[in-house]
Each structure stands twice: as structure tokens, then as C-alpha cells.
């Protein structure tokens, strides 16, 4: 499948699931016509789209007419945030969000503020869990129109108290938006939200397909191009592949999560025991099954990432030197944990125990070499 | 008098490394002011203090971080 190295960056993009590949090939043959037209080939395309919508809605436990497909998780997040805010302008222009939202949500918040709205950021604890009391407090403020809480951190894996936040929001009639990009197709979804988004390439679907769910009774206006309602310009083959792979991922999810949990527990314990001066971050128990993050004191994150890449390990990093803006991950900053020398490992369905063990065997030497090169041994 | 360690212009982890080198050379109870303009310093200097049992006193002004040697 072209992933011969140990690919440990599923949280950015999962390798294409075989079910997606198969469905994509079939849909490229069969689903290229404009589904809005009336001839039989168009009706075939329409059927494929309806079936994809139905299957996806079923996995999410929502009604098909509550679901739309977008051009990716980022587009879905923007649509959710800006669409829910626009629909509630009469109530107020306040947005509440956690400090550890994905940049897609933060950018939507910035756009809202630039347009005259307000945004209230709620902090997290050292493990990366939102301050629920502060979140509830902010939601209760007059003028709060929408609250946003990520389902689980894409950087450190900590699961967020979505249901409790949803209850608090509901008491004040405030809709809760949940960015569930790292949870859909992997772990059961929480209840208590009004809007939810996801991204197909996180579960093994193709890139460029996002999901937006707006529950019935939630005020919402379409802020972007209004094409999707008529399904004219959607990437139908990609949507069909996303739906097929979501169904397959969902069927495998429980067993896979169990396997990943064991491997991640091993990484957490072994890294802490074999690498000196390392901080393994995120909640050790209440976390995503497939993801773990740690920071190595005195080590340059970019150098570590390249050294790992040379040994055949693809990981990502929240360290400033690895970001285009040269700022550290806002998630690590909000948690107050070490941001340099940071590595995020995230597993996929074909990650093996042997991959993980090879990583654990090589990591201490790689970190030691980098520290020796930098002359920071015994500091 | 607070000693000043000027790490402006250095990328993280260099300011933290400089701090780790200098602080143990000062007497227990002494304060060191680290000047660092890398955006990661504001997170990594307090985190280093926590990991090393030193006392982070706060940031008296932008790009300045005060640390007291406790151990
Ligand atoms: C939590 C979260 N939200 C949103 C996104 C954005 O999704 P996409 O890459 O499909 O735009 C991502 C992926 O980076 C993510 O991890």
C-alpha cells in the first residue's frame, strides 16, 4: 500500500482504507454524472450520493437530512461556526471555545471577531482537559450565541467533557458545536451537541471530504457557497469512498481501539522509562486510543523529526521550529507543557507491534545522539 | 541584583539550555532573568522550572522571565 516506513501520523492523514480505494474506483466509473440531472446516468449518480449520505448518517446516528458533505474538515468547521453564529445574531455575537480547538475553528473564530463578533477562550488543565466550570460560565453569559468544544484533542488525545458541556449549554439555550475529526470512525460519539463536523482522511477516507451535521431544530444559515444543498458540485466519487470507508472503519473500530490502546500504553510507559528528561503529555487514561504525545527536554523538535524520518518513522511535532509560523503548538502552550522536542505518534489500522517496538528501541539512542551533538548531556 | 541572561534571537530550546547551564552556577535563592524572544520560551521556561524543581517567578515584561534557584 505504499506505506513501507512506519507511518505514525494518522492524526494528520490516515492511509487510504482498502474499502475507500474499492469504492472510489467503482464510483469513478459509475458516479461521474451530475446528480441533479434527469437522465438515467444522472439518477445513478444521485442514488450513489443518497446511499453515501444514508450510510454516513447511520454511522453517526443522525438523520440523512441533518448531514451535508463539505470540501474537508476545515471547510466543515468554518461552515459550522460561522453558520451557527450568523443564524443567532439576534441573540448575540458571542462565541465560546476551548483553547485547544483545531486551528480551523480558531481561524473561523478570528474571522468572526474581525466581523465585529466576540470570542471567549476557555483554558485547559495540565492534562489538556477544558475547564468545565469556566466553559459553563462563559456559555451562561448573555450574548453567547455558540459554544465550541473539540471531541478529543488532535494533538495530545485528551477526551473532552462534551456531554457535560452540552448540558450546561442547553440550560442556557446555547448550541454546542463539536469538532469530532479525531473521533468519528474510531470511538463512540458523545451526545448533547447541536452541530458536529468530521474529516474523511482521518478515518481512512480520501482527503477533501468533510462532514457537517446540524441537528434538527438548530438555527443555521449556509454561509459558504450554497451548492451542497443541491449536491451539484460535490466530489461524488470521494464522498462514496468516504462513506464506504467510514462504515468499514466503524465496524473495525472497537477491536482496533483495543489494539491501539495497548500499543499506546506501551509507548507511554517505555518512553518515560527509557528516555531521560521526557514529558509524556495528555491524559493517560481518558484519551483517544491511537495517539500519544511527548516532549524531550533540550532537543530541537525539527532535528528530532528529521532524525526519526531518516530511520523510517513518520511523526508530527508541535514544536515551534516545525511550524510554518515558528510558534509552538497552541495546545501545548495552553496546557503549559514543554513544547520543544515534541513528537506526536498516531497509529493506523496497519501499524504493527513490530513498528512500535522498533520505534521504542531506536528512540532513546536518537534522542541521546541529538543531545550529545548539542552538548546538553547532564544538564 | 538579578543577573540577566540575554538569549534574544535564539530559537528554542537554546534559551532553556542556557538557563539550565547558568542557574546551577548561582547560589540557591538567587534569581536569574532570562531574556528570550522565541515564542516558545514563555511556555518552555516555566515547564523547565517545573521539571527541575526550580521556581518560576513570572514574566515582569515581554520577553523577560524570572527564575529563582530553589534546588
Ligand atoms: C480536530 C481537527 N479538526 C479539523 C481538522 C481539519 O480537517 P481537514 O484536514 O479535512 O481540513 C483536523 C485535521 O487537521 C483536525 O485534526
Tab-separated table of C-alpha atoms and ligand atoms in Angstrom:
chain	number	residue	atom	x	y	z
A	1	UNK	CA	0.000	0.000	0.000
A	2	UNK	CA	2.979	2.276	-0.369
A	3	UNK	CA	3.424	2.731	3.369
A	4	UNK	CA	6.620	0.780	3.881
A	5	UNK	CA	8.031	3.062	6.542
A	6	UNK	CA	6.475	3.131	9.980
A	7	UNK	CA	3.869	5.767	9.315
A	8	UNK	CA	2.854	7.296	12.628
A	9	UNK	CA	0.940	10.388	11.557
A	10	UNK	CA	-2.609	9.129	11.175
A	11	UNK	CA	-3.935	12.130	13.089
A	12	UNK	CA	-2.867	14.272	10.111
A	13	UNK	CA	-3.969	11.832	7.415
A	14	UNK	CA	-4.707	8.119	7.605
A	15	UNK	CA	-3.574	5.851	4.778
A	16	UNK	CA	-6.474	5.155	2.425
A	17	UNK	CA	-8.629	2.306	3.733
A	18	UNK	CA	-8.992	-0.566	1.216
A	19	UNK	CA	-12.766	-0.052	1.338
A	20	UNK	CA	-12.233	3.548	0.224
A	21	UNK	CA	-9.984	2.519	-2.645
A	22	UNK	CA	-12.505	-0.014	-3.887
A	23	UNK	CA	-15.469	2.331	-3.618
A	24	UNK	CA	-13.520	5.142	-5.238
A	25	UNK	CA	-12.657	3.033	-8.277
A	26	UNK	CA	-16.252	1.908	-8.661
A	27	UNK	CA	-17.635	5.414	-8.234
A	28	UNK	CA	-15.187	6.880	-10.744
A	29	UNK	CA	-16.698	4.509	-13.316
A	30	UNK	CA	-20.246	4.921	-12.236
A	31	UNK	CA	-20.669	8.186	-10.402
A	32	UNK	CA	-19.262	10.990	-12.551
A	33	UNK	CA	-22.558	12.366	-13.869
A	34	UNK	CA	-24.272	15.438	-12.440
A	35	UNK	CA	-26.664	14.007	-9.859
A	36	UNK	CA	-29.086	16.880	-10.375
A	37	UNK	CA	-29.882	15.932	-13.975
A	38	UNK	CA	-32.770	13.760	-15.023
A	39	UNK	CA	-31.377	11.096	-17.372
A	40	UNK	CA	-30.694	7.620	-16.066
A	41	UNK	CA	-26.945	8.077	-15.653
A	42	UNK	CA	-27.597	11.128	-13.502
A	43	UNK	CA	-30.118	9.175	-11.485
A	44	UNK	CA	-27.453	6.543	-10.901
A	45	UNK	CA	-25.135	9.245	-9.553
A	46	UNK	CA	-27.955	10.564	-7.391
A	47	UNK	CA	-28.537	7.081	-5.986
A	48	UNK	CA	-24.858	6.730	-5.115
A	49	UNK	CA	-24.889	10.071	-3.325
A	50	UNK	CA	-28.083	9.258	-1.432
A	51	UNK	CA	-26.686	5.874	-0.428
A	52	UNK	CA	-23.467	7.505	0.782
A	53	UNK	CA	-25.427	10.042	2.771
A	54	UNK	CA	-27.646	7.356	4.259
A	55	UNK	CA	-24.725	5.127	5.238
A	56	UNK	CA	-22.778	8.017	6.761
A	57	UNK	CA	-25.787	9.287	8.692
A	58	UNK	CA	-26.405	5.814	10.034
A	59	UNK	CA	-22.856	5.503	11.350
A	60	UNK	CA	-23.179	8.907	13.028
A	61	UNK	CA	-26.630	8.100	14.380
A	62	UNK	CA	-28.240	11.136	12.732
A	63	UNK	CA	-30.902	11.700	10.071
A	64	UNK	CA	-29.706	11.883	6.458
A	65	UNK	CA	-31.204	15.353	6.062
A	66	UNK	CA	-29.126	16.596	9.001
A	67	UNK	CA	-25.897	15.745	7.183
A	68	UNK	CA	-24.063	17.583	4.436
A	69	UNK	CA	-20.755	16.911	2.758
A	70	UNK	CA	-18.157	19.657	2.552
A	71	UNK	CA	-14.769	20.099	0.910
A	72	UNK	CA	-12.955	18.886	4.049
A	73	UNK	CA	-12.825	19.162	7.820
A	74	UNK	CA	-11.645	22.756	7.704
A	75	UNK	CA	-14.495	23.823	5.427
A	76	UNK	CA	-16.945	21.960	7.662
A	77	UNK	CA	-15.611	23.692	10.792
A	78	UNK	CA	-15.902	27.114	9.165
A	79	UNK	CA	-19.424	26.377	7.979
A	80	UNK	CA	-20.458	25.137	11.433
A	81	UNK	CA	-19.021	28.051	13.408
A	82	UNK	CA	-19.929	30.877	11.070
A	83	UNK	CA	-23.283	29.374	10.053
A	84	UNK	CA	-24.468	28.855	13.629
A	85	UNK	CA	-23.280	32.326	14.671
A	86	UNK	CA	-24.904	34.009	11.696
A	87	UNK	CA	-28.209	32.324	12.485
A	88	UNK	CA	-28.183	33.562	16.079
A	89	UNK	CA	-27.114	37.156	15.608
A	90	UNK	CA	-30.343	38.336	17.223
A	91	UNK	CA	-29.355	36.569	20.462
A	92	UNK	CA	-25.833	37.901	20.456
A	93	UNK	CA	-22.463	37.637	18.804
A	94	UNK	CA	-20.510	35.809	21.493
A	95	UNK	CA	-18.560	32.647	20.659
A	96	UNK	CA	-17.137	30.481	23.442
A	97	UNK	CA	-14.434	27.968	22.566
A	98	UNK	CA	-11.741	25.947	24.283
A	99	UNK	CA	-8.108	26.995	23.978
A	100	UNK	CA	-7.287	23.689	22.297
A	101	UNK	CA	-9.588	23.788	19.278
A	102	UNK	CA	-8.098	22.909	15.929
A	103	UNK	CA	-6.732	25.903	14.011
A	104	UNK	CA	-9.669	25.536	11.598
A	105	UNK	CA	-12.029	26.514	14.426
A	106	UNK	CA	-9.676	29.200	15.736
A	107	UNK	CA	-9.438	30.732	12.282
A	108	UNK	CA	-13.228	30.760	11.997
A	109	UNK	CA	-13.313	32.463	15.408
A	110	UNK	CA	-10.824	35.069	14.183
A	111	UNK	CA	-12.983	35.736	11.172
A	112	UNK	CA	-16.000	36.161	13.455
A	113	UNK	CA	-14.098	38.644	15.625
A	114	UNK	CA	-12.858	40.555	12.573
A	115	UNK	CA	-16.501	40.903	11.547
A	116	UNK	CA	-17.377	42.508	14.894
A	117	UNK	CA	-18.183	39.431	16.991
A	118	UNK	CA	-16.508	38.364	20.195
A	119	UNK	CA	-14.678	35.187	21.142
A	120	UNK	CA	-14.105	33.917	24.663
A	121	UNK	CA	-11.370	31.340	25.021
A	122	UNK	CA	-11.598	28.839	27.886
A	123	UNK	CA	-8.404	27.296	29.233
A	124	UNK	CA	-7.444	23.688	29.902
A	125	UNK	CA	-5.614	21.915	32.721
A	126	UNK	CA	-2.155	20.345	32.544
A	127	UNK	CA	-3.635	17.169	31.014
A	128	UNK	CA	-5.406	19.155	28.319
A	129	UNK	CA	-8.972	18.920	29.612
A	130	UNK	CA	-11.124	22.024	29.299
A	131	UNK	CA	-12.068	23.886	32.484
A	132	UNK	CA	-15.686	22.773	32.511
A	133	UNK	CA	-16.858	25.283	35.132
A	134	UNK	CA	-15.342	28.168	33.179
A	135	UNK	CA	-16.805	26.814	29.943
A	136	UNK	CA	-20.283	26.573	31.510
A	137	UNK	CA	-19.871	30.046	32.980
A	138	UNK	CA	-18.947	31.538	29.633
A	139	UNK	CA	-21.849	29.765	27.941
A	140	UNK	CA	-24.202	31.285	30.523
A	141	UNK	CA	-23.169	34.864	29.733
A	142	UNK	CA	-25.821	36.948	27.994
A	143	UNK	CA	-24.934	37.332	24.344
A	144	UNK	CA	-23.308	33.939	23.981
A	145	UNK	CA	-24.597	32.551	20.700
A	146	UNK	CA	-22.453	29.437	20.225
A	147	UNK	CA	-20.016	27.267	22.160
A	148	UNK	CA	-17.367	25.077	20.504
A	149	UNK	CA	-15.570	22.130	22.052
A	150	UNK	CA	-13.353	19.628	20.264
A	151	UNK	CA	-14.333	15.982	20.968
A	152	UNK	CA	-10.768	14.986	21.811
A	153	UNK	CA	-7.505	16.823	21.307
A	154	UNK	CA	-5.898	16.183	17.928
A	155	UNK	CA	-2.512	16.936	19.478
A	156	UNK	CA	-2.486	15.191	22.832
A	157	UNK	CA	-5.530	12.906	22.641
A	158	UNK	CA	-7.292	14.047	25.809
A	159	UNK	CA	-11.039	13.409	25.572
A	160	UNK	CA	-13.169	16.450	26.370
A	161	UNK	CA	-16.254	16.501	28.632
A	162	UNK	CA	-18.614	17.092	25.724
A	163	UNK	CA	-21.777	15.748	27.335
A	164	UNK	CA	-21.379	17.844	30.481
A	165	UNK	CA	-20.579	20.901	28.358
A	166	UNK	CA	-23.635	20.179	26.234
A	167	UNK	CA	-25.849	20.024	29.322
A	168	UNK	CA	-24.516	23.333	30.576
A	169	UNK	CA	-25.069	24.930	27.163
A	170	UNK	CA	-28.580	23.513	26.864
A	171	UNK	CA	-29.555	25.157	30.158
A	172	UNK	CA	-28.937	28.496	28.508
A	173	UNK	CA	-30.269	27.622	25.072
A	174	UNK	CA	-26.772	27.809	23.576
A	175	UNK	CA	-25.984	25.297	20.816
A	176	UNK	CA	-22.771	23.289	21.224
A	177	UNK	CA	-20.579	22.632	18.194
A	178	UNK	CA	-18.246	19.638	18.400
A	179	UNK	CA	-15.261	19.176	16.087
A	180	UNK	CA	-15.143	15.383	16.109
A	181	UNK	CA	-12.489	14.956	13.427
A	182	UNK	CA	-10.326	12.708	15.594
A	183	UNK	CA	-13.207	10.651	16.999
A	184	UNK	CA	-15.517	9.780	14.114
A	185	UNK	CA	-14.919	6.224	12.864
A	186	UNK	CA	-12.750	5.488	15.892
A	187	UNK	CA	-14.626	5.905	19.163
A	188	UNK	CA	-18.326	6.230	20.075
A	189	UNK	CA	-19.596	9.775	19.684
A	190	UNK	CA	-20.785	11.751	22.689
A	191	UNK	CA	-24.355	13.055	22.960
A	192	UNK	CA	-25.511	16.537	23.733
A	193	UNK	CA	-24.294	18.565	20.758
A	194	UNK	CA	-26.198	20.579	18.145
A	195	UNK	CA	-23.573	20.722	15.404
A	196	UNK	CA	-20.749	18.314	14.620
A	197	UNK	CA	-18.057	18.101	11.971
A	198	UNK	CA	-15.581	15.464	10.829
A	199	UNK	CA	-12.990	14.829	8.150
A	200	UNK	CA	-12.769	11.689	5.994
A	201	UNK	CA	-8.985	11.483	5.693
A	202	UNK	CA	-8.726	10.992	9.450
A	203	UNK	CA	-10.563	7.632	9.275
A	204	UNK	CA	-9.057	6.335	6.029
A	205	UNK	CA	-11.302	8.072	3.530
A	206	UNK	CA	-9.952	10.349	0.802
A	207	UNK	CA	-8.810	13.907	1.587
A	208	UNK	CA	-11.134	16.735	0.713
A	209	UNK	CA	-14.324	15.316	2.201
A	210	UNK	CA	-15.770	16.779	5.372
A	211	UNK	CA	-18.982	16.105	7.246
A	212	UNK	CA	-21.263	18.734	8.720
A	213	UNK	CA	-24.166	17.674	10.900
A	214	UNK	CA	-26.741	20.231	12.005
A	215	UNK	CA	-29.325	18.658	14.294
A	216	UNK	CA	-32.970	19.398	13.611
A	217	UNK	CA	-34.147	22.459	15.493
A	218	UNK	CA	-30.703	24.104	15.441
A	219	UNK	CA	-30.722	27.534	13.869
A	220	UNK	CA	-28.291	27.593	10.988
A	221	UNK	CA	-27.637	29.524	7.813
A	222	UNK	CA	-25.454	28.467	4.949
A	223	UNK	CA	-22.563	30.947	4.853
A	224	UNK	CA	-20.449	29.454	2.077
A	225	UNK	CA	-21.430	28.538	-1.467
A	226	UNK	CA	-24.911	27.028	-1.402
A	227	UNK	CA	-24.058	24.277	-3.876
A	228	UNK	CA	-24.120	21.382	-1.466
A	229	UNK	CA	-27.815	21.645	-0.820
A	230	UNK	CA	-28.394	20.775	-4.427
A	231	UNK	CA	-25.413	18.399	-4.467
A	232	UNK	CA	-24.254	19.828	-7.777
A	233	UNK	CA	-20.563	20.256	-7.326
A	234	UNK	CA	-19.701	17.678	-4.693
A	235	UNK	CA	-16.865	15.279	-5.374
A	236	UNK	CA	-19.188	12.321	-5.658
A	237	UNK	CA	-16.602	9.528	-6.038
A	238	UNK	CA	-14.698	10.840	-2.997
A	239	UNK	CA	-17.908	11.037	-0.965
A	240	UNK	CA	-18.832	7.484	-1.907
A	241	UNK	CA	-15.347	6.360	-0.854
A	242	UNK	CA	-15.600	8.329	2.393
A	243	UNK	CA	-18.905	6.676	3.254
A	244	UNK	CA	-17.689	3.170	2.416
A	245	UNK	CA	-14.524	3.591	4.472
A	246	UNK	CA	-16.416	5.121	7.388
A	247	UNK	CA	-18.682	2.102	7.521
A	248	UNK	CA	-15.647	-0.211	7.366
A	249	UNK	CA	-13.724	1.821	9.959
A	250	UNK	CA	-16.707	1.829	12.274
A	251	UNK	CA	-17.010	-1.964	12.017
A	252	UNK	CA	-13.331	-2.341	12.962
A	253	UNK	CA	-13.217	0.486	15.473
A	254	UNK	CA	-13.706	-1.334	18.760
A	255	UNK	CA	-11.142	-4.059	18.064
A	256	UNK	CA	-8.684	-1.553	16.591
A	257	UNK	CA	-9.043	0.793	19.553
A	258	UNK	CA	-8.299	-2.049	21.918
A	259	UNK	CA	-5.143	-2.952	19.985
A	260	UNK	CA	-4.041	0.696	19.716
A	261	UNK	CA	-4.693	1.329	23.398
A	262	UNK	CA	-2.250	-1.434	24.332
A	263	UNK	CA	0.405	-0.108	21.943
A	264	UNK	CA	-0.030	3.487	23.104
A	265	UNK	CA	0.151	2.394	26.750
A	266	UNK	CA	3.411	0.662	25.883
A	267	UNK	CA	4.755	3.797	24.181
A	268	UNK	CA	3.764	5.970	27.147
A	269	UNK	CA	5.399	3.684	29.682
A	270	UNK	CA	8.509	2.808	27.673
A	271	UNK	CA	9.321	6.340	26.533
A	272	UNK	CA	9.010	7.629	30.095
A	273	UNK	CA	11.261	4.825	31.347
A	274	UNK	CA	13.943	4.788	28.634
A	275	UNK	CA	14.315	8.407	27.549
A	276	UNK	CA	15.706	10.669	30.277
A	277	UNK	CA	14.055	14.057	30.809
A	278	UNK	CA	10.970	13.381	28.782
A	279	UNK	CA	7.477	14.638	29.444
A	280	UNK	CA	4.694	12.355	28.182
A	281	UNK	CA	1.681	14.614	27.908
A	282	UNK	CA	-2.103	14.295	27.735
A	283	UNK	CA	-4.476	12.261	29.878
A	284	UNK	CA	-3.031	8.763	30.385
A	285	UNK	CA	-6.453	7.096	30.559
A	286	UNK	CA	-9.213	9.304	29.188
A	287	UNK	CA	-7.731	9.736	25.748
A	288	UNK	CA	-8.008	8.782	22.088
A	289	UNK	CA	-6.847	5.184	21.620
A	290	UNK	CA	-4.370	5.760	18.797
A	291	UNK	CA	-2.427	8.876	19.717
A	292	UNK	CA	0.355	9.843	22.114
A	293	UNK	CA	2.497	12.946	22.505
A	294	UNK	CA	5.730	13.551	24.388
A	295	UNK	CA	8.418	16.237	24.635
A	296	UNK	CA	12.166	15.694	25.060
A	297	UNK	CA	13.992	18.319	27.080
A	298	UNK	CA	16.794	20.239	25.287
A	299	UNK	CA	16.039	18.601	21.938
A	300	UNK	CA	15.211	20.562	18.801
A	301	UNK	CA	11.883	19.257	17.516
A	302	UNK	CA	12.771	19.685	13.882
A	303	UNK	CA	16.072	17.834	14.278
A	304	UNK	CA	14.252	15.025	16.091
A	305	UNK	CA	11.616	14.784	13.380
A	306	UNK	CA	14.274	14.551	10.658
A	307	UNK	CA	16.339	12.029	12.601
A	308	UNK	CA	13.251	9.854	13.027
A	309	UNK	CA	12.393	10.253	9.352
A	310	UNK	CA	15.868	9.027	8.381
A	311	UNK	CA	15.193	5.871	10.410
A	312	UNK	CA	11.848	5.401	8.672
A	313	UNK	CA	9.459	6.886	11.229
A	314	UNK	CA	6.936	9.484	10.104
A	315	UNK	CA	5.707	11.514	13.071
A	316	UNK	CA	4.489	15.059	13.569
A	317	UNK	CA	5.543	17.672	16.096
A	318	UNK	CA	4.005	20.624	17.896
A	319	UNK	CA	7.374	22.317	18.379
A	320	UNK	CA	7.762	25.843	17.102
A	321	UNK	CA	10.660	25.041	14.796
A	322	UNK	CA	8.456	22.605	12.873
A	323	UNK	CA	5.616	25.055	12.243
A	324	UNK	CA	5.409	27.472	9.348
A	325	UNK	CA	4.725	30.313	11.784
A	326	UNK	CA	7.609	29.353	14.135
A	327	UNK	CA	5.184	29.394	17.050
A	328	UNK	CA	4.730	26.388	19.311
A	329	UNK	CA	1.510	24.394	19.258
A	330	UNK	CA	-1.238	26.432	20.926
A	331	UNK	CA	-2.409	23.188	22.539
A	332	UNK	CA	0.911	22.542	24.312
A	333	UNK	CA	1.053	26.224	25.297
A	334	UNK	CA	-2.464	26.130	26.759
A	335	UNK	CA	-1.518	23.025	28.777
A	336	UNK	CA	1.710	24.609	29.968
A	337	UNK	CA	3.808	21.613	28.960
A	338	UNK	CA	7.209	21.572	27.352
A	339	UNK	CA	6.803	22.459	23.678
A	340	UNK	CA	10.287	21.857	22.285
A	341	UNK	CA	11.478	18.385	21.330
A	342	UNK	CA	7.863	17.415	20.804
A	343	UNK	CA	6.691	14.295	18.979
A	344	UNK	CA	3.187	13.093	18.247
A	345	UNK	CA	2.765	9.439	17.327
A	346	UNK	CA	-0.596	8.353	15.899
A	347	UNK	CA	-1.302	4.815	14.752
A	348	UNK	CA	-3.435	3.452	11.895
A	349	UNK	CA	-5.050	0.096	11.188
A	350	UNK	CA	-1.924	-1.381	9.624
A	351	UNK	CA	0.503	-0.126	12.275
A	352	UNK	CA	2.141	-3.201	13.762
A	353	UNK	CA	3.510	-4.096	17.143
A	354	UNK	CA	6.859	-4.592	15.386
A	355	UNK	CA	6.754	-0.980	14.084
A	356	UNK	CA	6.102	0.291	17.584
A	357	UNK	CA	8.791	-1.864	19.154
A	358	UNK	CA	11.353	-0.775	16.573
A	359	UNK	CA	10.436	2.844	17.327
A	360	UNK	CA	10.813	2.254	21.065
A	361	UNK	CA	14.125	0.501	20.556
A	362	UNK	CA	15.595	3.293	18.415
A	363	UNK	CA	14.181	6.406	20.069
A	364	UNK	CA	16.443	6.532	23.174
A	365	UNK	CA	19.582	6.377	21.010
A	366	UNK	CA	18.278	9.003	18.598
A	367	UNK	CA	17.482	11.410	21.448
A	368	UNK	CA	20.822	10.686	23.142
A	369	UNK	CA	22.707	11.374	19.893
A	370	UNK	CA	20.920	14.688	19.387
A	371	UNK	CA	21.662	15.702	22.976
A	372	UNK	CA	25.287	14.721	22.598
A	373	UNK	CA	25.563	16.747	19.367
A	374	UNK	CA	24.075	19.766	21.134
A	375	UNK	CA	26.343	19.256	24.150
A	376	UNK	CA	23.456	19.079	26.597
A	377	UNK	CA	24.203	15.823	28.350
A	378	UNK	CA	23.953	16.007	32.190
A	379	UNK	CA	22.216	19.358	32.256
B	1	UNK	CA	20.844	42.299	41.865
B	2	UNK	CA	19.238	39.984	39.344
B	3	UNK	CA	21.608	38.539	36.809
B	4	UNK	CA	20.454	38.803	33.206
B	5	UNK	CA	20.873	36.069	30.653
B	6	UNK	CA	20.340	37.505	27.206
B	7	UNK	CA	19.010	34.842	24.839
B	8	UNK	CA	17.229	37.138	22.442
B	9	UNK	CA	17.479	35.965	18.875
B	10	UNK	CA	17.936	32.354	19.953
B	11	UNK	CA	15.459	29.680	18.953
B	12	UNK	CA	14.058	27.221	21.484
B	13	UNK	CA	15.430	25.050	23.027
B	14	UNK	CA	18.561	27.262	23.196
B	15	UNK	CA	17.258	29.716	25.844
B	16	UNK	CA	16.212	26.788	28.042
B	17	UNK	CA	19.620	25.169	27.596
B	18	UNK	CA	21.347	28.442	28.529
B	19	UNK	CA	19.151	28.679	31.623
B	20	UNK	CA	19.929	25.082	32.585
B	21	UNK	CA	23.669	25.807	32.283
B	22	UNK	CA	23.673	29.079	34.200
B	23	UNK	CA	21.211	28.621	37.055
B	24	UNK	CA	23.123	25.835	38.892
B	25	UNK	CA	26.175	28.120	38.963
B	26	UNK	CA	24.243	30.670	41.056
B	27	UNK	CA	23.656	30.275	44.805
B	28	UNK	CA	20.385	28.769	45.993
B	29	UNK	CA	17.855	31.593	46.350
B	30	UNK	CA	19.398	33.678	43.561
B	31	UNK	CA	17.215	34.992	40.761
B	32	UNK	CA	18.065	34.876	37.079
B	33	UNK	CA	16.254	36.918	34.452
B	34	UNK	CA	16.183	35.237	31.044
B	35	UNK	CA	15.574	37.477	28.059
B	36	UNK	CA	14.174	35.432	25.191
B	37	UNK	CA	12.031	36.403	22.236
B	38	UNK	CA	11.367	32.956	20.839
B	39	UNK	CA	7.604	32.432	21.269
B	40	UNK	CA	8.192	29.003	22.840
B	41	UNK	CA	10.191	30.465	25.754
B	42	UNK	CA	7.073	31.644	27.592
B	43	UNK	CA	5.912	28.041	27.796
B	44	UNK	CA	9.193	26.192	27.993
B	45	UNK	CA	10.913	28.191	30.728
B	46	UNK	CA	8.089	27.615	33.271
B	47	UNK	CA	7.878	23.968	32.116
B	48	UNK	CA	11.619	23.523	32.668
B	49	UNK	CA	11.309	25.000	36.179
B	50	UNK	CA	8.511	22.543	36.970
B	51	UNK	CA	10.542	19.581	35.678
B	52	UNK	CA	13.673	20.659	37.545
B	53	UNK	CA	12.097	21.781	40.805
B	54	UNK	CA	13.137	25.401	40.285
B	55	UNK	CA	10.862	28.354	40.950
B	56	UNK	CA	9.375	30.265	38.060
B	57	UNK	CA	8.668	33.774	39.336
B	58	UNK	CA	6.859	35.136	36.300
B	59	UNK	CA	7.338	37.437	33.371
B	60	UNK	CA	7.904	41.042	34.518
B	61	UNK	CA	7.772	42.278	30.937
B	62	UNK	CA	7.510	40.858	27.435
B	63	UNK	CA	10.372	38.540	26.558
B	64	UNK	CA	11.678	38.507	30.160
B	65	UNK	CA	11.331	35.523	32.505
B	66	UNK	CA	12.459	35.403	36.134
B	67	UNK	CA	13.619	32.158	37.675
B	68	UNK	CA	14.775	31.524	41.243
B	69	UNK	CA	17.175	28.741	42.087
B	70	UNK	CA	15.458	26.548	44.695
B	71	UNK	CA	17.497	23.366	44.461
C	1	LIG	C1	-9.513	18.149	15.111
C	1	LIG	C2	-9.413	18.533	13.669
C	1	LIG	N1	-10.304	19.386	13.139
C	1	LIG	C3	-10.248	19.754	11.853
C	1	LIG	C4	-9.256	19.289	11.008
C	1	LIG	C5	-9.215	19.764	9.583
C	1	LIG	O1	-9.613	18.761	8.680
C	1	LIG	P1	-9.149	18.791	7.167
C	1	LIG	O2	-7.731	18.364	7.132
C	1	LIG	O3	-10.057	17.806	6.476
C	1	LIG	O4	-9.360	20.173	6.634
C	1	LIG	C6	-8.306	18.410	11.516
C	1	LIG	C7	-7.192	17.914	10.668
C	1	LIG	O5	-6.131	18.510	10.625
C	1	LIG	C8	-8.381	18.014	12.885
C	1	LIG	O6	-7.475	17.181	13.427
